[in-house]
XYZ file of C-alpha atoms in Angstrom:
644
model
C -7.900 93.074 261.616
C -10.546 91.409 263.694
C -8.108 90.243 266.023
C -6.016 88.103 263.515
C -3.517 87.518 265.833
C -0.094 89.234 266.335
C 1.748 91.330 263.717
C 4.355 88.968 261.728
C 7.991 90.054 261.952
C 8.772 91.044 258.046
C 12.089 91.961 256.523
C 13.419 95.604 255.425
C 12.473 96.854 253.077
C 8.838 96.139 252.034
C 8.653 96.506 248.363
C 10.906 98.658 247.675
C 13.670 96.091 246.306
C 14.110 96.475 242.344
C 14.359 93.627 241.020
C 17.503 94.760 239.206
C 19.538 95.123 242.411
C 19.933 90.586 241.988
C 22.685 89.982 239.307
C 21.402 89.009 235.563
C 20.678 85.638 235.077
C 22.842 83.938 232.032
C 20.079 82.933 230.063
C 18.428 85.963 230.023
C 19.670 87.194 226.693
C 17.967 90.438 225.831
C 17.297 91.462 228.488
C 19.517 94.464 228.382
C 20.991 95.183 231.374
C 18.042 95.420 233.749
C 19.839 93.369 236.161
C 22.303 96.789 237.160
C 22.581 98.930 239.480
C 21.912 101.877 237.164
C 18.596 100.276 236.242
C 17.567 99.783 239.984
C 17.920 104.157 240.330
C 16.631 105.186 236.604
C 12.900 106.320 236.759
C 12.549 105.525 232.815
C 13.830 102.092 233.247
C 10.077 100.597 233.218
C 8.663 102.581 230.313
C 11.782 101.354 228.671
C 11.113 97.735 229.545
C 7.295 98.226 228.386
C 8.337 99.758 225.281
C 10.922 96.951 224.221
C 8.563 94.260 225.288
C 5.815 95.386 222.986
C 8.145 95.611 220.208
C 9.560 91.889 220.696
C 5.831 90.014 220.942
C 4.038 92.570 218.735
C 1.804 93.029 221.637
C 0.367 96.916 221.490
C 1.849 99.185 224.531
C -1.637 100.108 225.818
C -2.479 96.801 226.035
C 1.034 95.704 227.581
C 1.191 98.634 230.243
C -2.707 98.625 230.792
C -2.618 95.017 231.439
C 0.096 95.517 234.046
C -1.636 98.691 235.605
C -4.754 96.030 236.357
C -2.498 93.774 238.103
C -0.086 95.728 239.967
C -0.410 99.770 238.816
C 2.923 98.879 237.343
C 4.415 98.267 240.796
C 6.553 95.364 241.002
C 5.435 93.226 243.518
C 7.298 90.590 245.535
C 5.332 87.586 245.296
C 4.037 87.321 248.891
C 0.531 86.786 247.796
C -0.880 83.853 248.152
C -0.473 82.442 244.633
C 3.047 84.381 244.670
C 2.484 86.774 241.529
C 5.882 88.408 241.151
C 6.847 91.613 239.410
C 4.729 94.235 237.308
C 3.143 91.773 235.102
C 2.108 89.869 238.067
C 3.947 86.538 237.177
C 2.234 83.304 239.574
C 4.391 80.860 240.290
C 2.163 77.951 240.228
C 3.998 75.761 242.760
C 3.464 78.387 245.776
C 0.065 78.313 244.762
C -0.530 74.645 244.919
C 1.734 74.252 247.628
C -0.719 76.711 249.519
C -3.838 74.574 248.798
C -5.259 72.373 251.630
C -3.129 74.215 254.040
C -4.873 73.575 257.764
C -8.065 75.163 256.004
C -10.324 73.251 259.364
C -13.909 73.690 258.467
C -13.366 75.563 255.592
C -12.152 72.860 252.522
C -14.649 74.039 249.465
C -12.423 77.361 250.021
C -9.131 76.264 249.662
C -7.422 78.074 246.697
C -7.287 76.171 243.579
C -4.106 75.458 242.538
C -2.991 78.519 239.956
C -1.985 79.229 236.609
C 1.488 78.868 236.374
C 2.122 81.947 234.387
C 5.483 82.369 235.608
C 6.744 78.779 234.093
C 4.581 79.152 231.090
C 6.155 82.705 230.335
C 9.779 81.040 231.107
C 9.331 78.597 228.540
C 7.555 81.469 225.594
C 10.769 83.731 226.811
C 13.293 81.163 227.244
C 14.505 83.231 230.432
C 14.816 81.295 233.761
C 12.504 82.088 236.268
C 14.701 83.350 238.674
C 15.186 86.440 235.688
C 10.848 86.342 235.383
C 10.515 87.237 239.103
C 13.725 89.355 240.033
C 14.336 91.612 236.712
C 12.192 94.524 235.320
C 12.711 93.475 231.451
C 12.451 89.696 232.156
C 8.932 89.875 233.933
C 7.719 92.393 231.300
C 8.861 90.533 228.339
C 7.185 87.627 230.292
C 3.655 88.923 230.520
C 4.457 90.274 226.576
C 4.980 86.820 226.059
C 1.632 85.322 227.448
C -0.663 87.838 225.815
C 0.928 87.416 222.451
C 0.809 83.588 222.575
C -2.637 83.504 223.748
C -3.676 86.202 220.941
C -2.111 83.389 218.327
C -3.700 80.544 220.068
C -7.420 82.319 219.471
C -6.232 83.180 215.804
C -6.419 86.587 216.370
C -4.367 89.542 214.858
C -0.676 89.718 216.413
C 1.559 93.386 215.747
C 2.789 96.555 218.110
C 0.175 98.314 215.763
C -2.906 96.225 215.937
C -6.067 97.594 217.110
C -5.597 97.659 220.732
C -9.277 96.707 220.792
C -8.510 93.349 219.012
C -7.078 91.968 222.337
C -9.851 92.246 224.487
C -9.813 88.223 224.663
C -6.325 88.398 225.624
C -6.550 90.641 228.133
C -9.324 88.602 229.771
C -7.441 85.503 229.855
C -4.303 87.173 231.355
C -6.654 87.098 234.603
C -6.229 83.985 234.988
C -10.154 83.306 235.867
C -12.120 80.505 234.263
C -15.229 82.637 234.879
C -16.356 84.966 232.551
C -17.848 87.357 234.148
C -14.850 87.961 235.998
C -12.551 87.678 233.486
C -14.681 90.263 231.569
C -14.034 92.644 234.484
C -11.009 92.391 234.796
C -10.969 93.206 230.885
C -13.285 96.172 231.202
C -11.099 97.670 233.722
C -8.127 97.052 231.786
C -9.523 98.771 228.780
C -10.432 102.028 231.139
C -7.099 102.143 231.492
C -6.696 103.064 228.222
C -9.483 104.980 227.808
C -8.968 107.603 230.768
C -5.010 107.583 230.896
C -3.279 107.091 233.611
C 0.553 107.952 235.280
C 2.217 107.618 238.558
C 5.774 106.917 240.198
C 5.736 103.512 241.780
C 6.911 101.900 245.016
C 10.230 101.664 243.911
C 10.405 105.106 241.735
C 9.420 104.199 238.271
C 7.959 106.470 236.504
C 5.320 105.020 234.301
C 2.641 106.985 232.185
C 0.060 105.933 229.517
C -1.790 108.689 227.620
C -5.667 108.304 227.170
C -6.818 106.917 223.919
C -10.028 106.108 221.910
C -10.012 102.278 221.734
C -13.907 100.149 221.360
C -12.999 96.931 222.963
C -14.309 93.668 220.937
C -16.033 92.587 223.765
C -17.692 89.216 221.884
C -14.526 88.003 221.788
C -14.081 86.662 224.906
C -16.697 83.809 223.571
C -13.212 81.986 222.045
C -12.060 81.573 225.537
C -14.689 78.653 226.448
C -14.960 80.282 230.205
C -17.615 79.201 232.424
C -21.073 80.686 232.422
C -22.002 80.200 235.867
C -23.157 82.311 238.784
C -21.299 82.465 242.113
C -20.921 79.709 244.694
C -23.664 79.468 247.302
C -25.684 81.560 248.698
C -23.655 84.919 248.260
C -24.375 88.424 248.658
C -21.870 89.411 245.560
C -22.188 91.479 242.406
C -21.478 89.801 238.956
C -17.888 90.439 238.422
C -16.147 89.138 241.213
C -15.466 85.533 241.978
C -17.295 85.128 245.100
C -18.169 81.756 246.856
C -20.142 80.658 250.410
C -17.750 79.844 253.182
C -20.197 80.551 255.972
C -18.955 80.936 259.793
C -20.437 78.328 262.214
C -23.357 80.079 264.338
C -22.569 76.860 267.356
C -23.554 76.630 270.805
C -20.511 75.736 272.582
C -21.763 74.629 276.017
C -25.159 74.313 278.426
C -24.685 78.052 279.371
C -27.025 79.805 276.863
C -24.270 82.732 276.595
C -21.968 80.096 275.871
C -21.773 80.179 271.511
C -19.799 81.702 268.552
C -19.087 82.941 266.315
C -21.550 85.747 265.436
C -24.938 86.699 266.215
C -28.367 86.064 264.720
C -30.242 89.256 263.806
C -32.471 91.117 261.659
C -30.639 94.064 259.501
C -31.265 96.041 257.623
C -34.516 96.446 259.537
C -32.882 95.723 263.048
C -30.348 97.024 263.271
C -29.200 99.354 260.292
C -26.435 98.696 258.031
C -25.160 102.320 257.910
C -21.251 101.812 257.517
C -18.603 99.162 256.042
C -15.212 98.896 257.824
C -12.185 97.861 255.680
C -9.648 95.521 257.650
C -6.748 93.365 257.231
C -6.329 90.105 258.041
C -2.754 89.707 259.645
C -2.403 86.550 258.565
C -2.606 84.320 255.112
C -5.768 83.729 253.249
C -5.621 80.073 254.529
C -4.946 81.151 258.018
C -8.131 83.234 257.741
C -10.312 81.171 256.794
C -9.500 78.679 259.271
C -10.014 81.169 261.878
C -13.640 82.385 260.308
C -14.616 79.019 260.307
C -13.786 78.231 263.909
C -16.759 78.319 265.864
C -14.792 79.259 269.579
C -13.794 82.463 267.570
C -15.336 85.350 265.888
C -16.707 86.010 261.971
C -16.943 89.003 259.924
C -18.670 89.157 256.282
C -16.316 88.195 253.612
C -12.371 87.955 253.164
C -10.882 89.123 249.836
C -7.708 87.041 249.067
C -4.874 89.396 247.985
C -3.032 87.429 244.889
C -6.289 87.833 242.711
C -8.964 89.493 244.624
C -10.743 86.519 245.220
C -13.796 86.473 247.683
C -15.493 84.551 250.848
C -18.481 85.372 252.220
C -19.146 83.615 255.404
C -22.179 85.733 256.448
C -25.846 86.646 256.268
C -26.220 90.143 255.374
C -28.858 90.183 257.831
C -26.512 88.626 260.931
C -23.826 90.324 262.949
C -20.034 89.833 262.908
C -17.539 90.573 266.155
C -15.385 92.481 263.852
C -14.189 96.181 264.827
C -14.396 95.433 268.386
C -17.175 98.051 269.492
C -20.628 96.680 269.236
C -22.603 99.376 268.274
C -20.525 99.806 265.345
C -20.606 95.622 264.233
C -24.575 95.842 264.890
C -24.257 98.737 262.423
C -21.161 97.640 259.945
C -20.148 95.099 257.323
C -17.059 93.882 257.760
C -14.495 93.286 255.195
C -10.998 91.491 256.005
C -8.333 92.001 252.926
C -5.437 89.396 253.201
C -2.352 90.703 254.253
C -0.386 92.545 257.031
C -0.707 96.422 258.107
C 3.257 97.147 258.240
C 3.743 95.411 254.786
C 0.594 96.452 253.281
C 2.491 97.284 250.058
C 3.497 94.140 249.199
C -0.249 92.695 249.564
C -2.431 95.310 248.637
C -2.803 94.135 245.456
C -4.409 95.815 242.556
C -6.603 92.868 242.207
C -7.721 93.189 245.288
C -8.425 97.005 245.602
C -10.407 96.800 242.129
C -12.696 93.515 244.107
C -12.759 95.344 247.276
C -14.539 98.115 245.390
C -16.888 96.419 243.333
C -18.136 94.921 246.389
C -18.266 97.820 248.289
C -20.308 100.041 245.674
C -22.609 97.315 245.525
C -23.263 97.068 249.053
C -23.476 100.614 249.013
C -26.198 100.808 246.735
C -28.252 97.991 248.280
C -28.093 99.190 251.889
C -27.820 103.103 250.596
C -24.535 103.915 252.283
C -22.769 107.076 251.316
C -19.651 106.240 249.371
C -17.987 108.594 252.046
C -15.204 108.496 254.445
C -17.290 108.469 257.180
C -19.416 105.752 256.354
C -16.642 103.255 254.788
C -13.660 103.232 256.912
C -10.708 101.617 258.466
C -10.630 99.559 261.281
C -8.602 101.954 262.726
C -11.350 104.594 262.859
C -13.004 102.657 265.094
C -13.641 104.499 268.558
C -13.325 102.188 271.895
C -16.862 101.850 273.707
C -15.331 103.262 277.034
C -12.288 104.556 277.927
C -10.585 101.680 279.164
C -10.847 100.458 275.622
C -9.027 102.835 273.720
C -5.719 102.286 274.209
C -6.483 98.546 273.033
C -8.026 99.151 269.593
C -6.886 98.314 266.271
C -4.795 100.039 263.768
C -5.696 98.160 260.399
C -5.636 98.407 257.547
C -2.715 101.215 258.351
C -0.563 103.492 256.896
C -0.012 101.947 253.203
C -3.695 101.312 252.119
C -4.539 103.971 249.598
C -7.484 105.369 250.373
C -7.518 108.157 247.363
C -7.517 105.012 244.523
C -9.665 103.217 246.656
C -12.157 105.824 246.542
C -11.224 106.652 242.760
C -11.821 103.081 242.430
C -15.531 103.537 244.194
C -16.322 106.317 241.352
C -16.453 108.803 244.554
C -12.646 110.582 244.695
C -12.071 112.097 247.675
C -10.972 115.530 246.340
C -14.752 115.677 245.136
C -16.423 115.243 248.320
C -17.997 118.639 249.427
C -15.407 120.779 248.197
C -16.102 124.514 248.318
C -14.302 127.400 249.087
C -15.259 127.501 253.267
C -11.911 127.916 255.281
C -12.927 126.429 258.908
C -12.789 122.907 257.466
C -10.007 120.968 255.605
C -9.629 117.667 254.102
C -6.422 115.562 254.454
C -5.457 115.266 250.963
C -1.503 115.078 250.620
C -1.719 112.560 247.874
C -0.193 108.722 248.107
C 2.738 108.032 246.209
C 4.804 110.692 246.603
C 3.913 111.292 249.867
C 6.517 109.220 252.335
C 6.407 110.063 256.084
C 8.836 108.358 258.075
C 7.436 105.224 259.671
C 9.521 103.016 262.026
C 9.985 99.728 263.558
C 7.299 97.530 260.626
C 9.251 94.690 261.835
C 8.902 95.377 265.507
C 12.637 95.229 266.024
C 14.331 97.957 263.776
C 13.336 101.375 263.179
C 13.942 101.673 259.800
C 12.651 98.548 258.638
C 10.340 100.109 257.345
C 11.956 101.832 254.086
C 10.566 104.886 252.107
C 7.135 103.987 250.825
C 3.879 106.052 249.747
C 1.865 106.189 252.799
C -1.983 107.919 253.711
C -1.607 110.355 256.309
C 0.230 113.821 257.918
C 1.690 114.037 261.104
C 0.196 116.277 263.869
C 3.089 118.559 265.915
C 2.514 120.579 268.793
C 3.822 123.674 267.498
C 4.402 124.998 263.649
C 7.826 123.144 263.339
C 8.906 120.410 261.837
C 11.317 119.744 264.924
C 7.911 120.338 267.079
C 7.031 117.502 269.247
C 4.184 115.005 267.992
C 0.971 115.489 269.786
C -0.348 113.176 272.071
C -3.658 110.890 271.916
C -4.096 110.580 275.842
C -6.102 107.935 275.131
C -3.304 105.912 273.937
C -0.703 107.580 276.194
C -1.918 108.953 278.828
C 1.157 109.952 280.581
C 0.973 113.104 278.382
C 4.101 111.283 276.577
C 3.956 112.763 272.309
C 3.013 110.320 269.904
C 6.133 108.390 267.760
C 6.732 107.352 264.408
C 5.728 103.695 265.128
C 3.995 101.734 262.612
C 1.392 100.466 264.732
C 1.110 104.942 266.263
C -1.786 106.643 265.229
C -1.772 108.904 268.025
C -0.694 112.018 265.706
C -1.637 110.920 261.919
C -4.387 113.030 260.219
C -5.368 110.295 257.646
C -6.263 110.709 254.520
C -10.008 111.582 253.351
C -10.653 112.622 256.690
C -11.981 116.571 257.293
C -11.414 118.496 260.467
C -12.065 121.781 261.563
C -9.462 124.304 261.594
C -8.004 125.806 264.939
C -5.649 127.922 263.654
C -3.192 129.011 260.615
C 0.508 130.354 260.593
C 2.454 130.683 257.511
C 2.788 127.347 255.920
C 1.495 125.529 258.622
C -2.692 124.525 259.525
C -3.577 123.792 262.840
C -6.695 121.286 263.213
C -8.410 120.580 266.415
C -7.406 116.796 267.152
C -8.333 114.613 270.423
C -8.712 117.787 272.429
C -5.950 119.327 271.209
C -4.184 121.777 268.343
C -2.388 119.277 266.118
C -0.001 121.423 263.384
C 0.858 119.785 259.593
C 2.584 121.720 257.118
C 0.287 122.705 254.235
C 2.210 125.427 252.245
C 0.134 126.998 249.545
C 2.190 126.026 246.154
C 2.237 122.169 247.327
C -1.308 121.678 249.733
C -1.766 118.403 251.524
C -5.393 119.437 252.533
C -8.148 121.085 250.845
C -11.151 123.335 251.928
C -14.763 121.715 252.075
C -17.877 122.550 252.553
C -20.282 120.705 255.654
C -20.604 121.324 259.135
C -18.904 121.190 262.761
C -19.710 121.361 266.501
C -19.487 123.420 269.412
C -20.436 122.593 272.571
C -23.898 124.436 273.520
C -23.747 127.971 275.231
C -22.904 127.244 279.254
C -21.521 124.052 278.730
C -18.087 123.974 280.055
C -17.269 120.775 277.660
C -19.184 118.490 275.843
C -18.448 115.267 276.485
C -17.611 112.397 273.482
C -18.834 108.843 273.623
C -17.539 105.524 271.537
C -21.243 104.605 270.911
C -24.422 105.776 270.385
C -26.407 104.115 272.998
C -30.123 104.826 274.076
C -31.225 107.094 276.960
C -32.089 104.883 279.949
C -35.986 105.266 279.583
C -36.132 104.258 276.162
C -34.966 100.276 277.794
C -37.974 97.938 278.272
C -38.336 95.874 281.257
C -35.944 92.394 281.094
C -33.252 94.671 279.390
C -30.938 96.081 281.497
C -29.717 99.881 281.011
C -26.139 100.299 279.012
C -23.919 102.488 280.540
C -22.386 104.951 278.402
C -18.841 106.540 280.224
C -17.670 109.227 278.425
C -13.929 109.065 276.345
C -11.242 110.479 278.418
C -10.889 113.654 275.644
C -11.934 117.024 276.349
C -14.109 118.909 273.822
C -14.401 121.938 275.302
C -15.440 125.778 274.581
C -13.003 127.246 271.608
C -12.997 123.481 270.099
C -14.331 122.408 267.075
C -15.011 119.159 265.367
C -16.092 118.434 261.712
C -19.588 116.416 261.382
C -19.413 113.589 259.798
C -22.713 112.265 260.077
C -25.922 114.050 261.574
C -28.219 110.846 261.072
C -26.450 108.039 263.135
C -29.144 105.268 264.902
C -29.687 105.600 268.482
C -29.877 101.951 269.469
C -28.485 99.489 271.491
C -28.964 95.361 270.050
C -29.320 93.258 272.611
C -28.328 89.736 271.823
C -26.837 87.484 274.722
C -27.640 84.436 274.091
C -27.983 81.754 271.260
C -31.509 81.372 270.785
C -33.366 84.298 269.200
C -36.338 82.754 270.751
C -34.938 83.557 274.481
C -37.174 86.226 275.857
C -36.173 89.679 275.989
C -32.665 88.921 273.456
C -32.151 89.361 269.911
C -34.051 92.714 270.485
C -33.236 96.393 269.020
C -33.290 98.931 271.710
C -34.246 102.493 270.196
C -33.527 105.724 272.009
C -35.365 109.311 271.257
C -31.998 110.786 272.080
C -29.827 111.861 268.960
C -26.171 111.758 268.210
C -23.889 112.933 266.079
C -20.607 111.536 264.387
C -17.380 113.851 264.409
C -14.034 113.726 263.348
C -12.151 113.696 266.898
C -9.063 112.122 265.773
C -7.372 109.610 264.006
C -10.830 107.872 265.351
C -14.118 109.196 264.858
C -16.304 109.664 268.125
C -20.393 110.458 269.262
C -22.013 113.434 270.633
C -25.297 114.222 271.788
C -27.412 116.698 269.534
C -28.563 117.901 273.101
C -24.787 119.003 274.193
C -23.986 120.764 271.129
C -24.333 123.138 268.332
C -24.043 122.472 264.795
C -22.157 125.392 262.969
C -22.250 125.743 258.745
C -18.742 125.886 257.754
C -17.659 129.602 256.686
């Protein structure tokens, strides 16, 4: 959320409606019922609908369900996304997505989405179900998608039947995603095919239970030859991987007036040398895809590195690698950070976090990874929302994206680096936040800004922090957001007391059930009974502050010391954050290596004397887990402790 603009009043819900609760449509024949109550409550009701779906179009299960798992992890969306797919299958309703081309795109026209597959009329006319039935009921959409992949597997003359070789469909299963390139359309079939191959299970949104066992399958990869695709590399001058549909929508680098500070919408530098590309931070957009790109095109306002579209993971890059974005609203961390912005809004995440778009999101980010040689770590790719303010009148102000509903355990599954791997070991002063997504729902209020239960029971990525051991226990406080000393709320847009997911911090204290961690300053309690953990031990490293130190005090940057400025360049202050770390306290390390520079750019030319220049300090910081945010230290004010 790089300032995207005001959250968007949604309904109740999210996407937790089945769409069994709407009435069966008439002409939906066979489709059993699904339109019932008793459908919307039974957890078998899906693998039902998969199994019966198969059976009718002689489509194999794995394929069906693994197909679906791709597209939605069997979750049945509400067709928000921009190209509205609807339901598990991810059904696109064609017209949304035309009507959403040329939408006030500004500067931005070769980016406008091209008008989509109509999957959702083609499936109504294979099915002879309306589409009312294809979007709102469980059976309909599944015998839908059944539908497509058996008619396409007869239109390549290629073996039909529940017990074909799943293998035999790997042509299929590219087409169904509904690229006409083939390198992403082979993605999208190799990841469909790991499905199979590693098994997979979960309870979705709505509380379908869902599993598919692992099996041995070889996918006939050369099939995908019969589908005619284009052969062709990605538009412009993009920093992509092959696999992902990726195309040039650069943001306008403009003076705006005669004052030489006067220009947008980034800044001109020279990373990875100048400054280093050490972290990626994962936003959302809080606004449409359209809306986005408008805005990232608009030289009066500000760019980050690429949007990913949520209906089909599609990507713009808009720039340089080597050039700066004003994304996560602390400069140190932009002149250090790529920036990606993922379509949709923080207190609905559910309904456009789509599958598509994780799986994109993550090829993108390991290959960044690799090139710049970040750590596929939680303190090196993070949320918007870990973002520290640069002082402390900032703090209060900063950003909350991508919030409570992205899943940061698949996203890092997704990355090949799972978060229950990271450093575990059997030390006890440090945990990880681990409580698993799905089934864990903490009560979140007021996602539409009005009601406070608006926002429904839904998986979410964090623990709440009390005072005390007790559930009844007040939340703590972030004084930084509150600094009345008032506790933190349930509020969609509070982070004052979530532990988040993937994050480690260093135990204060333990009482029964309950783990204290040390949290802004203070002892933050989350129930973490033995039978049914939501954090694990790890291995690594924490602070104290040095020996006669009363506190150490924690910065939102990591700026040079003052000799270490050349003359022309004047001295960055660096206040202190308004949270005491002091003796007894503890903090988890996340990262013992972080630059020691300030980038100086002011002004629009690079060739303006003493700008577009990297300061770099001899002083040394480190990066800790203070809170819901992470925070600096100087090496100088503190000790670094193995974890016991």
């Amino acid at each position: 959320m790089a300032a995207l603009g005001a959250l968007a009043a949604v309904t109740a819900g999210m996407a937790l409606s089945s769409p069994s609760a709407q009435a069966a449509d008439p002409s939906a024949g066979a489709v059993g019922g699904g339109a019932s109550s008793s459908a919307s409550s039974d957890p078998a009701s899906r693998e039902r609908a998969f199994a019966a779906a198969s059976a009718e179009y002689g489509v194999p299960r794995t394929v069906l369900e693994a197909v679906s798992y791709a597209q939605t992890r069997w979750d049945f969306n509400p067709g928000h996304s921009t190209s509205g797919g609807y339901g598990p299958m991810h059904l696109v309703d064609g017209e949304l997505g035309s009507a959403a081309e040329g939408k006030g795109l500004g500067q931005a026209p070769a980016a406008a989405p091209a008008p989509a597959a109509d999957t959702l009329g083609r499936a109504a006319t294979l099915t002879g179900l309306s589409e009312d039935a294809l979007r709102t009921d469980e059976l309909a959409n599944i015998r839908g998608g059944a539908a497509l992949l058996a008619a396409t597997q007869k239109r390549l003359g290629l073996p039909t039947g529940e017990s074909t070789d799943a293998g035999a469909w790997f042509a299929s299963v590219a087409d169904a995603s509904g690229s006409a390139q083939e390198d992403v359309a082979n993605a999208f079939a190799d990841d469909a095919y790991s499905v199979i191959a590693s098994g997979a299970s979960r309870r979705t949104v709505d509380g379908k239970q869902v599993s598919l066992l692992p099996s041995s399958v070889t996918p006939q990869a050369t099939q995908v030859d019969r589908l005619g695709l284009l052969k062709k590399a990605n538009k412009g001058d993009v920093d992509c991987p092959p696999g992902l549909d990726c195309e040039w929508v650069p943001a306008p680098y403009e003076k705006l007036g005669s004052d030489p500070g006067d220009y947008g919408n980034h800044d001109l530098a020279s990373r990875p040398v100048a400054p280093k590309i050490t972290n990626i931070v994962i936003h959302n957009t809080e606004a449409s895809y359209d809306t986005t790109l408008k805005l990232v095109t608009d030289p009066t306002y500000l760019a980050w590195n690429y949007s990913l579209r949520s209906s089909d993971g599609q990507i713009a890059q808009h720039l340089k690698p080597e050039d700066v974005g004003w994304h996560a609203g602390n400069w140190y961390i932009n002149g250090h950070s790529i920036g990606l912005e993922h379509e949709g809004f923080a207190a609905t995440g559910a309904e456009w976090f789509s599958e598509p778009m994780y799986r994109s999101s993550a090829r993108l980010v390991r290959y960044l990874a690799t090139k710049y040689d970040i750590p596929l770590d939680m303190q090196h790719i993070f949320g918007h929302d870990q973002v520290p303010g640069v002082a402390p009148g900032n703090v209060a102000g900063m950003h909350w994206d991508p919030g409570p509903y992205w899943n940061w355990e698949h996203y890092f599954q997704l990355l090949g680096a799972p978060l229950q791997s990271h450093q575990s070991g059997a030390a006890k002063d440090l945990v990880r936040i681990l409580p698993g997504f799905d089934d864990n729902r903490q009560t979140v209020t007021f996602c539409d800004g009005k009601v406070a239960d608006s926002c429904g029971s839904q998986p979410t990525n964090f623990v709440y922090l009390h005072n005390a051991p007790s559930e009844t226990a007040p939340l703590v406080n972030d004084i930084g957001r509150k600094a009345n000393g008032a506790p933190s709320t349930t509020s969609v847009s509070d982070i004052g007391a979530r532990a988040q997911t993937g994050l480690t911090f260093a135990v204060a204290d333990r009482q029964g059930d309950w783990t204290a961690i040390w949290f802004n300053g203070v002892k933050g309690w989350f129930l973490n009974p033995a039978s049914d953990p939501t954090a694990v031990p790890v291995t690594g490293s924490y602070v104290v502050p040095k020996a006669g130190l009363a506190k150490a005090p924690v910065y939102g940057r990591a700026y040079p010391e003052a000799s270490a400025y050349p003359a022309g360049i004047p001295v960055q202050a660096l206040a202190p954050l308004q949270y005491s770390f002091t003796q007894g306290q503890r903090y988890a390390v996340g990262d013992l290596t972080v630059p020691t520079d300030y980038y100086r750019a002011t002004t629009f030319s690079p060739d303006t004397a003493n700008d577009h220049v990297d300061v770099v300090g001899q002083d040394r910081y480190y990066q800790i887990s203070l809170g819901h945010r992470f925070a600096y230290v100087r090496a100088a004010d503190v000790d670094v402790v193995p974890a016991q």
